[in-house]
Tab-separated table of N, CA and C in Angstrom:
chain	number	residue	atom	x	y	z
A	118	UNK	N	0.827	-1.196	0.000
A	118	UNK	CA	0.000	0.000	0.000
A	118	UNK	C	0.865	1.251	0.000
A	119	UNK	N	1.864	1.289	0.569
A	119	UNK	CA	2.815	2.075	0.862
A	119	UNK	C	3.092	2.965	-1.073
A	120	UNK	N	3.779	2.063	-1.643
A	120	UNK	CA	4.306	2.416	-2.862
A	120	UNK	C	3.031	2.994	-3.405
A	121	UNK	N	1.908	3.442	-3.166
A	121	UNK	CA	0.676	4.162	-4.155
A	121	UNK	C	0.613	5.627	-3.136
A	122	UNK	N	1.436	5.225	-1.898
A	122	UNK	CA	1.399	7.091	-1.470
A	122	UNK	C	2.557	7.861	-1.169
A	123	UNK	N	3.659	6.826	-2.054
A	123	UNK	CA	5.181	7.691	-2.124
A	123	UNK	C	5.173	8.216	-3.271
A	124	UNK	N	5.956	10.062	-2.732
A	124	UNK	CA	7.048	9.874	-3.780
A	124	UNK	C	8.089	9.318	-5.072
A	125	UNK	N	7.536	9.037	-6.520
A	125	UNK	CA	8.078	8.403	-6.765
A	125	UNK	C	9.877	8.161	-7.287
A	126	UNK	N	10.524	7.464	-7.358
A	126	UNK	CA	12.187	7.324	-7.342
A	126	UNK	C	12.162	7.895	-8.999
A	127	UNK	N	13.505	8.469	-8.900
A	127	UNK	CA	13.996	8.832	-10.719
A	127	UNK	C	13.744	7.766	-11.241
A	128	UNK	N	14.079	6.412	-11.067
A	128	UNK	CA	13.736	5.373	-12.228
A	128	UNK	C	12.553	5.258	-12.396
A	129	UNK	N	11.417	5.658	-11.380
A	129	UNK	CA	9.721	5.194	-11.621
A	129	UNK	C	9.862	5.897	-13.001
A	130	UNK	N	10.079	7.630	-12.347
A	130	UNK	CA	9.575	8.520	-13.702
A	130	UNK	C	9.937	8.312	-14.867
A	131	UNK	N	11.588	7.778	-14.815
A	131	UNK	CA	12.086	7.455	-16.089
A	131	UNK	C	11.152	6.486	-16.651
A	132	UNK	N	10.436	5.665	-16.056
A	132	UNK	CA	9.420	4.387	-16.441
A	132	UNK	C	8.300	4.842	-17.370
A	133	UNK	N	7.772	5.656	-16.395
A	133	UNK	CA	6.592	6.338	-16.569
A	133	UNK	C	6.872	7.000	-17.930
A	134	UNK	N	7.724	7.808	-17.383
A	134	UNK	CA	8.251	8.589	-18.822
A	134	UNK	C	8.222	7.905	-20.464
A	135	UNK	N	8.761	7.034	-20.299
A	135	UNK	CA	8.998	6.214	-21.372
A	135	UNK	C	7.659	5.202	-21.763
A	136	UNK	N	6.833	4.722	-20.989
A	136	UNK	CA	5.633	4.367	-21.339
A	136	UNK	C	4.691	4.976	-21.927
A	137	UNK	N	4.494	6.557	-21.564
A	137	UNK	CA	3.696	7.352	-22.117
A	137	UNK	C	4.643	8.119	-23.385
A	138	UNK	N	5.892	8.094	-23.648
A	138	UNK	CA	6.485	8.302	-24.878
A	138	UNK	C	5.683	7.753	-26.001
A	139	UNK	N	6.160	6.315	-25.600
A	139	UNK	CA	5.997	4.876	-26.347
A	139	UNK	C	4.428	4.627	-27.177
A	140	UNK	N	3.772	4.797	-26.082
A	140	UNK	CA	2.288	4.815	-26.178
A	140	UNK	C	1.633	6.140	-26.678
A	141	UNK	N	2.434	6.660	-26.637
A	141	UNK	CA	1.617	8.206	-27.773
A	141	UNK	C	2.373	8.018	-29.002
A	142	UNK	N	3.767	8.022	-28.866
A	142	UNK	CA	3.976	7.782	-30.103
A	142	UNK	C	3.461	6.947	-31.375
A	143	UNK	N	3.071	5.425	-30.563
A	143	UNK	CA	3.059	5.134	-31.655
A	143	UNK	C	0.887	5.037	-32.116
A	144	UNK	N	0.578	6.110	-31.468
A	144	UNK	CA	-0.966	6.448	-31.555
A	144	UNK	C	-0.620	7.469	-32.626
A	145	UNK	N	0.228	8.222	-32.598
A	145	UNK	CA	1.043	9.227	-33.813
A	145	UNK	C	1.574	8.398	-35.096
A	146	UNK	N	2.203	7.607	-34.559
A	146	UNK	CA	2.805	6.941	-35.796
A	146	UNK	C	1.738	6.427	-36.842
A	147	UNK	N	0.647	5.611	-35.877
A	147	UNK	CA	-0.384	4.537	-36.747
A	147	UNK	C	-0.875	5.989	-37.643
A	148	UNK	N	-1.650	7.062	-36.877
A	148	UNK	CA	-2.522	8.307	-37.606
A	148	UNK	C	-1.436	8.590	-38.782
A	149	UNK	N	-0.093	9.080	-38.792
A	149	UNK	CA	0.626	9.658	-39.675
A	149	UNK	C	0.289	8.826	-40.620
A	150	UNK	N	0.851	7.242	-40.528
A	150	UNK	CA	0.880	6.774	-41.516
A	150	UNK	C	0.129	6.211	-42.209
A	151	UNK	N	-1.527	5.966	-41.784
A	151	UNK	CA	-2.521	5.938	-42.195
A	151	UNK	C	-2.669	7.620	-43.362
A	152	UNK	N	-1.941	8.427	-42.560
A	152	UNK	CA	-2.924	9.854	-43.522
A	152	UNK	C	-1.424	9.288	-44.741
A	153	UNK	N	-0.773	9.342	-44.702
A	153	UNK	CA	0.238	9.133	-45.502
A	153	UNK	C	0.048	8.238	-46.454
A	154	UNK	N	0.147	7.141	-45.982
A	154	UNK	CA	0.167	5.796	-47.152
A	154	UNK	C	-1.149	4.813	-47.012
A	155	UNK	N	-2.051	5.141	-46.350
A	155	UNK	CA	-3.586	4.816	-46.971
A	155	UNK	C	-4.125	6.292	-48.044
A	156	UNK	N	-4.712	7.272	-47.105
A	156	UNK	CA	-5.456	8.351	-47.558
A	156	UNK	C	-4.588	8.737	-48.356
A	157	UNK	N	-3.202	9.133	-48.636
A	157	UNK	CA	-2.046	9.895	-49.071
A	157	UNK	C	-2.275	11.003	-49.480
A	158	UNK	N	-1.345	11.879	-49.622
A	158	UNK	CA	-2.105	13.547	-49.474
A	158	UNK	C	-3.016	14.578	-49.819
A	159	UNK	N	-3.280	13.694	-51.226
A	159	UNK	CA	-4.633	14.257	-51.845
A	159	UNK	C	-5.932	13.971	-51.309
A	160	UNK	N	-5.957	12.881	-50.667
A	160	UNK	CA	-6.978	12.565	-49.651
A	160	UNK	C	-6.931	13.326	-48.420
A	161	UNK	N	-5.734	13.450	-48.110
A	161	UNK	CA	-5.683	14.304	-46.647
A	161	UNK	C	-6.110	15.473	-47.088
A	162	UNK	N	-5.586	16.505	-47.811
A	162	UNK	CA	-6.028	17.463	-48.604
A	162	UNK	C	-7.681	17.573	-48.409
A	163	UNK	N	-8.067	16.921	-49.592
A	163	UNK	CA	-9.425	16.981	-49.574
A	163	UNK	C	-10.319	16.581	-48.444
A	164	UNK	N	-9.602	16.031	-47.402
A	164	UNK	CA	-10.647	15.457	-46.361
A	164	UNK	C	-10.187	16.734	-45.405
A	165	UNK	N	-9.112	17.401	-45.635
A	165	UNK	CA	-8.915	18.554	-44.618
A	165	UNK	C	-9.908	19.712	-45.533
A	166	UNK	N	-9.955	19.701	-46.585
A	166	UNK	CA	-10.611	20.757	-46.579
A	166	UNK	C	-12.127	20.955	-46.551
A	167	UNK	N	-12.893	19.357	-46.682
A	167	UNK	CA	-14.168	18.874	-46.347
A	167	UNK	C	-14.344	19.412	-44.630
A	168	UNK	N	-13.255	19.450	-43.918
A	168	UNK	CA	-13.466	19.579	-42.539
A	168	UNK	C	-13.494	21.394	-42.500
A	169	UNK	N	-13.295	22.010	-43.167
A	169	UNK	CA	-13.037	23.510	-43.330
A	169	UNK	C	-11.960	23.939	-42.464
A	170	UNK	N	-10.817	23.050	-42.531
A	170	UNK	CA	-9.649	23.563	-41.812
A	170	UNK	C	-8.856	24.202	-42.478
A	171	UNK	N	-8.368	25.396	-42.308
A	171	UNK	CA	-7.814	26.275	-43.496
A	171	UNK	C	-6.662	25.914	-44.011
A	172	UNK	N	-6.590	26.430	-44.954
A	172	UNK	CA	-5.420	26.382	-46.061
A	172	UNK	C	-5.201	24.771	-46.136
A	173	UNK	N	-5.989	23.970	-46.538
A	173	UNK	CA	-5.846	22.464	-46.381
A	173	UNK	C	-4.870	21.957	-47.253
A	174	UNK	N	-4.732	22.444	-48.483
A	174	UNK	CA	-3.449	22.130	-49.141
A	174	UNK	C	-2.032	22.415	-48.126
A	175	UNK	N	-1.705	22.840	-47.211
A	175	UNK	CA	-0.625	22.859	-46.460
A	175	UNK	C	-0.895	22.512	-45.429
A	176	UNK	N	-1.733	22.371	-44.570
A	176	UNK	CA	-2.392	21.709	-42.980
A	176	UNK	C	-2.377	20.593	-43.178
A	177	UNK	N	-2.830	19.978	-44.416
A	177	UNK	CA	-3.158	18.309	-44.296
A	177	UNK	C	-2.001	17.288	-44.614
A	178	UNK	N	-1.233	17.790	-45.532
A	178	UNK	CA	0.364	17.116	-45.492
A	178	UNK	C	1.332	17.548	-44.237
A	179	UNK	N	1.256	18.515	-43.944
A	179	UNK	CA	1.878	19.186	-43.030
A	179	UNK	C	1.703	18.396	-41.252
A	180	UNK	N	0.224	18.077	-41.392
A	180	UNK	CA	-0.360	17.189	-40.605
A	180	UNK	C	0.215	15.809	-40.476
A	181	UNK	N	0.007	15.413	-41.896
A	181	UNK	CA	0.660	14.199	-42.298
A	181	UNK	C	1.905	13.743	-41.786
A	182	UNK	N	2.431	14.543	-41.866
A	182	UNK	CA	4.381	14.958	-41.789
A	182	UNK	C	4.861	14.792	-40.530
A	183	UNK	N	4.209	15.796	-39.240
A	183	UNK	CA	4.338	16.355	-37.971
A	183	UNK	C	3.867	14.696	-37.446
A	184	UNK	N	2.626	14.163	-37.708
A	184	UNK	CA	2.182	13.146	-37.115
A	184	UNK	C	3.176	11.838	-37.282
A	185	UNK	N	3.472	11.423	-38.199
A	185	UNK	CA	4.154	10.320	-38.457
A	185	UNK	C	5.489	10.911	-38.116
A	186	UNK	N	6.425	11.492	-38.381
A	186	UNK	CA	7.590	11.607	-38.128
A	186	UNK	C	7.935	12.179	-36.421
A	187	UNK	N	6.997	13.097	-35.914
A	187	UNK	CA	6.493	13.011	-34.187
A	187	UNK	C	6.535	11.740	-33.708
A	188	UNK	N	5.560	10.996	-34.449
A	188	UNK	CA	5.830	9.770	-33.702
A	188	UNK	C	7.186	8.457	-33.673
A	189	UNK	N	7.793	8.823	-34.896
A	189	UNK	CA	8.846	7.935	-34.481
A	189	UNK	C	9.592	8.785	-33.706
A	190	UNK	N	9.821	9.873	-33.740
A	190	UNK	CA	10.439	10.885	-32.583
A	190	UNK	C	9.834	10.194	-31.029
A	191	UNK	N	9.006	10.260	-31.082
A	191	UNK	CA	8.527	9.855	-29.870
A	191	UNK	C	9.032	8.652	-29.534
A	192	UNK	N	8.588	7.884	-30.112
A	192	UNK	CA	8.579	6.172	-29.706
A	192	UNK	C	10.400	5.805	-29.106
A	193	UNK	N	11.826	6.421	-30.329
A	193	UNK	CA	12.843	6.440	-30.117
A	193	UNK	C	12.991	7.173	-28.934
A	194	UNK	N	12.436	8.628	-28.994
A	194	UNK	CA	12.899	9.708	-27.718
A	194	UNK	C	14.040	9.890	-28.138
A	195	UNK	N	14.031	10.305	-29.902
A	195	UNK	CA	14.401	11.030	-30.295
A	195	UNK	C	14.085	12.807	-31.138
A	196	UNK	N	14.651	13.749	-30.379
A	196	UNK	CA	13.741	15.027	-30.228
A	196	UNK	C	12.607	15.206	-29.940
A	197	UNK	N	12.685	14.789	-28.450
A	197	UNK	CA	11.275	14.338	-27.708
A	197	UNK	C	10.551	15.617	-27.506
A	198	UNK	N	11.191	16.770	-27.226
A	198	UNK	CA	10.636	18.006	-26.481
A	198	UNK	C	10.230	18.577	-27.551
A	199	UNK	N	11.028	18.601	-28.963
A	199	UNK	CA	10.300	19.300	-30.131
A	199	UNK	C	9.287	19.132	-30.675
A	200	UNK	N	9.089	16.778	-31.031
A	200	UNK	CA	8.026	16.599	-31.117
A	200	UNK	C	6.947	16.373	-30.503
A	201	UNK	N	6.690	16.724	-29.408
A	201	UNK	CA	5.894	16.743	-28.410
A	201	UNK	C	5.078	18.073	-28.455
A	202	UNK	N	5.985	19.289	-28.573
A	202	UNK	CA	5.528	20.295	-28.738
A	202	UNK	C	4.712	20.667	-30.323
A	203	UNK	N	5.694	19.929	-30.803
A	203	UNK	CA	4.503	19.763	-32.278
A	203	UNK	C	3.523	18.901	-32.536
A	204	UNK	N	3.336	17.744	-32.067
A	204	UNK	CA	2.537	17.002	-32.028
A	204	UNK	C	0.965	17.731	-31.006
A	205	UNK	N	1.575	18.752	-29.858
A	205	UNK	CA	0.728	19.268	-29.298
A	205	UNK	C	-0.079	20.490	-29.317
A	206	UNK	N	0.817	21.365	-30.692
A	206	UNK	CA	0.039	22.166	-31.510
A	206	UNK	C	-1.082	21.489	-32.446
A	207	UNK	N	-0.590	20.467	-33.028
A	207	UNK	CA	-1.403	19.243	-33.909
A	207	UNK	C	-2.891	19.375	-33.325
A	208	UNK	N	-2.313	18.925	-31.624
A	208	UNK	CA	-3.860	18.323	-31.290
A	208	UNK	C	-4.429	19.710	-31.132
A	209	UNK	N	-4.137	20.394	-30.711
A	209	UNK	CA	-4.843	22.053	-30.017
A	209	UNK	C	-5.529	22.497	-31.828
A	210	UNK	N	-5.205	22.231	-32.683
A	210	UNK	CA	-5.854	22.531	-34.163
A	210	UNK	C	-6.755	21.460	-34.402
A	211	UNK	N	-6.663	20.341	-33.858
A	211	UNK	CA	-7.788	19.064	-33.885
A	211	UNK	C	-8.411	19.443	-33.424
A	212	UNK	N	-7.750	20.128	-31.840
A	212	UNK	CA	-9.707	20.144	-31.165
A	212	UNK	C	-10.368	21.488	-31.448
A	213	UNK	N	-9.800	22.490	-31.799
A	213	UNK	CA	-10.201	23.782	-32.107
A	213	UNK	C	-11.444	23.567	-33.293
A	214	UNK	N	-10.560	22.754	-35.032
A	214	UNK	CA	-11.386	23.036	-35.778
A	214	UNK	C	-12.521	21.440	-35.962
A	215	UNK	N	-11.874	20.756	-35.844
A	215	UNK	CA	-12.642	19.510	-35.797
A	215	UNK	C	-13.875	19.117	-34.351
A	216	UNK	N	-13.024	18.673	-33.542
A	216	UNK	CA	-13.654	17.972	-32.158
A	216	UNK	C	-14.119	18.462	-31.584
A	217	UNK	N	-13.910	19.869	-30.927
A	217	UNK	CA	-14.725	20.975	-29.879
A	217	UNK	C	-16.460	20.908	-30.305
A	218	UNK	N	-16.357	20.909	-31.885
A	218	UNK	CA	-17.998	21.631	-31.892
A	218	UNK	C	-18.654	20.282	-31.979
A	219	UNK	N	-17.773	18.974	-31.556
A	219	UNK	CA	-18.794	17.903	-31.169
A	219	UNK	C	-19.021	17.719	-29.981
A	220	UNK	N	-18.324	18.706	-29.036
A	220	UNK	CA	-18.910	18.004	-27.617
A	220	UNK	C	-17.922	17.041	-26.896
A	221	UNK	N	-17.745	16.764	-25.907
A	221	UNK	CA	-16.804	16.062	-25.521
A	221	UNK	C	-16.535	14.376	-25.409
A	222	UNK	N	-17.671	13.899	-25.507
A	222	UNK	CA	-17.012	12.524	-25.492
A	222	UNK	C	-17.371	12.098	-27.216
A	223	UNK	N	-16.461	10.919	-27.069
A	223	UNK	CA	-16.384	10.311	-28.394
A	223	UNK	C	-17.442	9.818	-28.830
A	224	UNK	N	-18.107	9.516	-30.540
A	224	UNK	CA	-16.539	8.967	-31.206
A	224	UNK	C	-16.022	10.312	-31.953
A	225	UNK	N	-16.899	12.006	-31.966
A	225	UNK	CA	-16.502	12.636	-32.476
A	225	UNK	C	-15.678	13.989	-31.772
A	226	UNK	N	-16.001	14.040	-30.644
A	226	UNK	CA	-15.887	14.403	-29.382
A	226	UNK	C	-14.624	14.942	-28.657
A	227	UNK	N	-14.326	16.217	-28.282
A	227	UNK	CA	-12.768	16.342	-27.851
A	227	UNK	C	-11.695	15.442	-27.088
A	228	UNK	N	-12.505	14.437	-26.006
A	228	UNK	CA	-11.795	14.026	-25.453
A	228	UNK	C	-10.438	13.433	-25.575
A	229	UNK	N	-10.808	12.499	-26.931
A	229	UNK	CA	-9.002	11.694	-27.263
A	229	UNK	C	-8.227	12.484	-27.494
A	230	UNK	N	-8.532	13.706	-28.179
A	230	UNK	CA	-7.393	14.761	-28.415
A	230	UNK	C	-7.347	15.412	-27.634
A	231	UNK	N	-7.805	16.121	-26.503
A	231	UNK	CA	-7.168	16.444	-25.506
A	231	UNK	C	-6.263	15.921	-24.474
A	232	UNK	N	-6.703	13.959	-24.485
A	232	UNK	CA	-5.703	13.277	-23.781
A	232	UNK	C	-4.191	13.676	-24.410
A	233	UNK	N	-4.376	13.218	-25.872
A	233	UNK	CA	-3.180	13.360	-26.569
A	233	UNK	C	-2.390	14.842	-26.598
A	234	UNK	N	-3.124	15.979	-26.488
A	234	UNK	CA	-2.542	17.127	-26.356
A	234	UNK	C	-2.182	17.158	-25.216
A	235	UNK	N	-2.715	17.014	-23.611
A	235	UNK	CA	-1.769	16.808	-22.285
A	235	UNK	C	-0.935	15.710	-22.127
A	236	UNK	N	-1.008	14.892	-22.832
A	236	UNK	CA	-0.093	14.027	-22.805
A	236	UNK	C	1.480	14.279	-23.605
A	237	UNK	N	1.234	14.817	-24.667
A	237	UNK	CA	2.659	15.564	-25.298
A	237	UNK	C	3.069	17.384	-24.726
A	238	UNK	N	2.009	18.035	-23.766
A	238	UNK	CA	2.497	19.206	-23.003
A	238	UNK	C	3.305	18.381	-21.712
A	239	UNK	N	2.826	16.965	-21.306
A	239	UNK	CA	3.596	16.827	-20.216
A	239	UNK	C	4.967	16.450	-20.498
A	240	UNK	N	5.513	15.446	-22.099
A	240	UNK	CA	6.571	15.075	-22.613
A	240	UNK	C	7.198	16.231	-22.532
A	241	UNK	N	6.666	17.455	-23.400
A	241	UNK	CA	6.972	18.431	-23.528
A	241	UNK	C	8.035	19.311	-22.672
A	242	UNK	N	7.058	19.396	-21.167
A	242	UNK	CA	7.909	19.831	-20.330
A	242	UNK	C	8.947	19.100	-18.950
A	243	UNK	N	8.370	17.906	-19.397
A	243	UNK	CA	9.134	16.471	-18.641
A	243	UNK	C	10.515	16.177	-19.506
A	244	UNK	N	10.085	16.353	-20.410
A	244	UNK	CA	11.440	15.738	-21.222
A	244	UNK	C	10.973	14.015	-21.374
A	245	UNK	N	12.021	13.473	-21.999
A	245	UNK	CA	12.207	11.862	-22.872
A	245	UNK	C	12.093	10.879	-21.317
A	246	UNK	N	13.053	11.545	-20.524
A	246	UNK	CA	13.224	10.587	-19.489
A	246	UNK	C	14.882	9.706	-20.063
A	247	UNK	N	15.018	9.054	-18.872
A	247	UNK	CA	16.575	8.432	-19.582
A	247	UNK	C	16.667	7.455	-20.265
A	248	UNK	N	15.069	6.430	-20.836
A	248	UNK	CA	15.122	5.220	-21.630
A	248	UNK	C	15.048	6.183	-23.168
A	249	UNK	N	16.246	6.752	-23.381
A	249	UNK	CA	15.995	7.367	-24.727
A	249	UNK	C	17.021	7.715	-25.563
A	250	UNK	N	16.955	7.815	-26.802
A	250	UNK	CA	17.979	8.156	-27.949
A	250	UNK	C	18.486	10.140	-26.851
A	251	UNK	N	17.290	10.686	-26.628
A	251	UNK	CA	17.852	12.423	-26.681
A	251	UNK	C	18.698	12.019	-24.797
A	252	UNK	N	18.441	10.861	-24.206
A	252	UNK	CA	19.076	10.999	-22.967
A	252	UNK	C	21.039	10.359	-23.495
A	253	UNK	N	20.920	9.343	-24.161
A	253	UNK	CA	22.606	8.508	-24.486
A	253	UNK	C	23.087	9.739	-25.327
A	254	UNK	N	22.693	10.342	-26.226
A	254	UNK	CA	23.504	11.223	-26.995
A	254	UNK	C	23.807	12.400	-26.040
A	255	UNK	N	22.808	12.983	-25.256
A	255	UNK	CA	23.091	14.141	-24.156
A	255	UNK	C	23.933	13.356	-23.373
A	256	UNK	N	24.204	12.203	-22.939
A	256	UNK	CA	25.520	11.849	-21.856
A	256	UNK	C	26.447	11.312	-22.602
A	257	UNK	N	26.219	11.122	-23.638
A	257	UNK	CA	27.891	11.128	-24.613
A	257	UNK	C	28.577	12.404	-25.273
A	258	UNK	N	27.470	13.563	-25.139
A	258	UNK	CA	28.263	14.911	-25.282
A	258	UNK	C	29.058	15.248	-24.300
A	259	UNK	N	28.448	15.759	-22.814
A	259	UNK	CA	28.900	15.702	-21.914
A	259	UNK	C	29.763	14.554	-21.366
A	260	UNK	N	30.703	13.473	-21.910
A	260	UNK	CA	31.187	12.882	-21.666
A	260	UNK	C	33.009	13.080	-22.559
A	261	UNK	N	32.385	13.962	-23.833
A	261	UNK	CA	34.143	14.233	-24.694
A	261	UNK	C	34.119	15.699	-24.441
C-alpha cells in the first residue's frame, strides 16, 4: 500500500516517462501513416478541406508529416521536447477546428485529443526521461 502514497524514485519517472512516450507515439505513428500511405495527401487534402480547416493544401500534409515523423520521434525519444511540442500544436488545431464543436465525449468528441494534447504538453515539459535516444547522446556529449 505504501508504494501508491510515495514519492516516486527517478527510475519510476524514467518508467513512466517512457511508457507514455511509447504509447503516444506510436498512436502518432499509426494516424501519420494511415494519412500518408492509406489516404495519401490528396486525400488528406481533400478530407482537410471537407473539414473547413484552413489552407488544407498545407495543414493536411503538413499534418501528415508532424504526425508520423512526431511519432517515431517519440517512440525512439528522439527530439522528444520538439516533437511533443509539435505534435501538441497538432492536437490544439484538432480540437479547435474539428472535435470541440462535437462536444466532448467520443466517437466525435474532444476528449481523445485532448488526452493526446496533455499528454505531449507533459513530454513536452518532462522531457524523454533516460530510456531514450535524446538521454545517451546528451551523456555522450557531456562525456568528450
Amino acid at each position: 500500500m505504501r508504494f501508491f502514497m510515495t514519492t516516486p524514485t527517478a527510475r519510476q519517472v524514467d518508467v513512466g516517462l517512457a511508457i507514455l512516450r511509447i504509447a503516444v507515439g506510436i498512436v502518432f505513428l499509426a494516424h501519420g501513416g494511415q494519412k500518408l500511405f492509406q489516404f495519401g495527401l490528396g486525400g488528406v487534402t481533400e478530407g482537410f478541406g471537407q473539414m473547413g480547416i484552413p489552407f488544407p493544401g498545407l495543414t493536411g500534409p503538413l499534418v501528415a508529416i508532424v504526425e508520423f515523423f512526431g511519432g517515431i520521434a517519440l517512440v525512439l525519444g528522439l527530439a522528444t521536447r520538439l516533437a511533443a511540442l509539435f505534435l501538441a500544436v497538432n492536437m490544439l488545431g484538432a480540437m479547435l477546428f474539428v472535435h470541440l464543436p462535437a462536444g466532448f465525449f467520443l466517437p466525435a468528441g474532444v476528449e481523445f485529443a485532448l488526452s493526446l494534447f496533455a499528454a505531449n504538453l507533459a513530454l513536452f515539459f518532462m522531457g524523454p526521461g533516460d530510456f531514450s535516444l535524446d538521454h545517451t547522446i546528451s551523456r555522450r556529449q557531456t562525456a568528450v
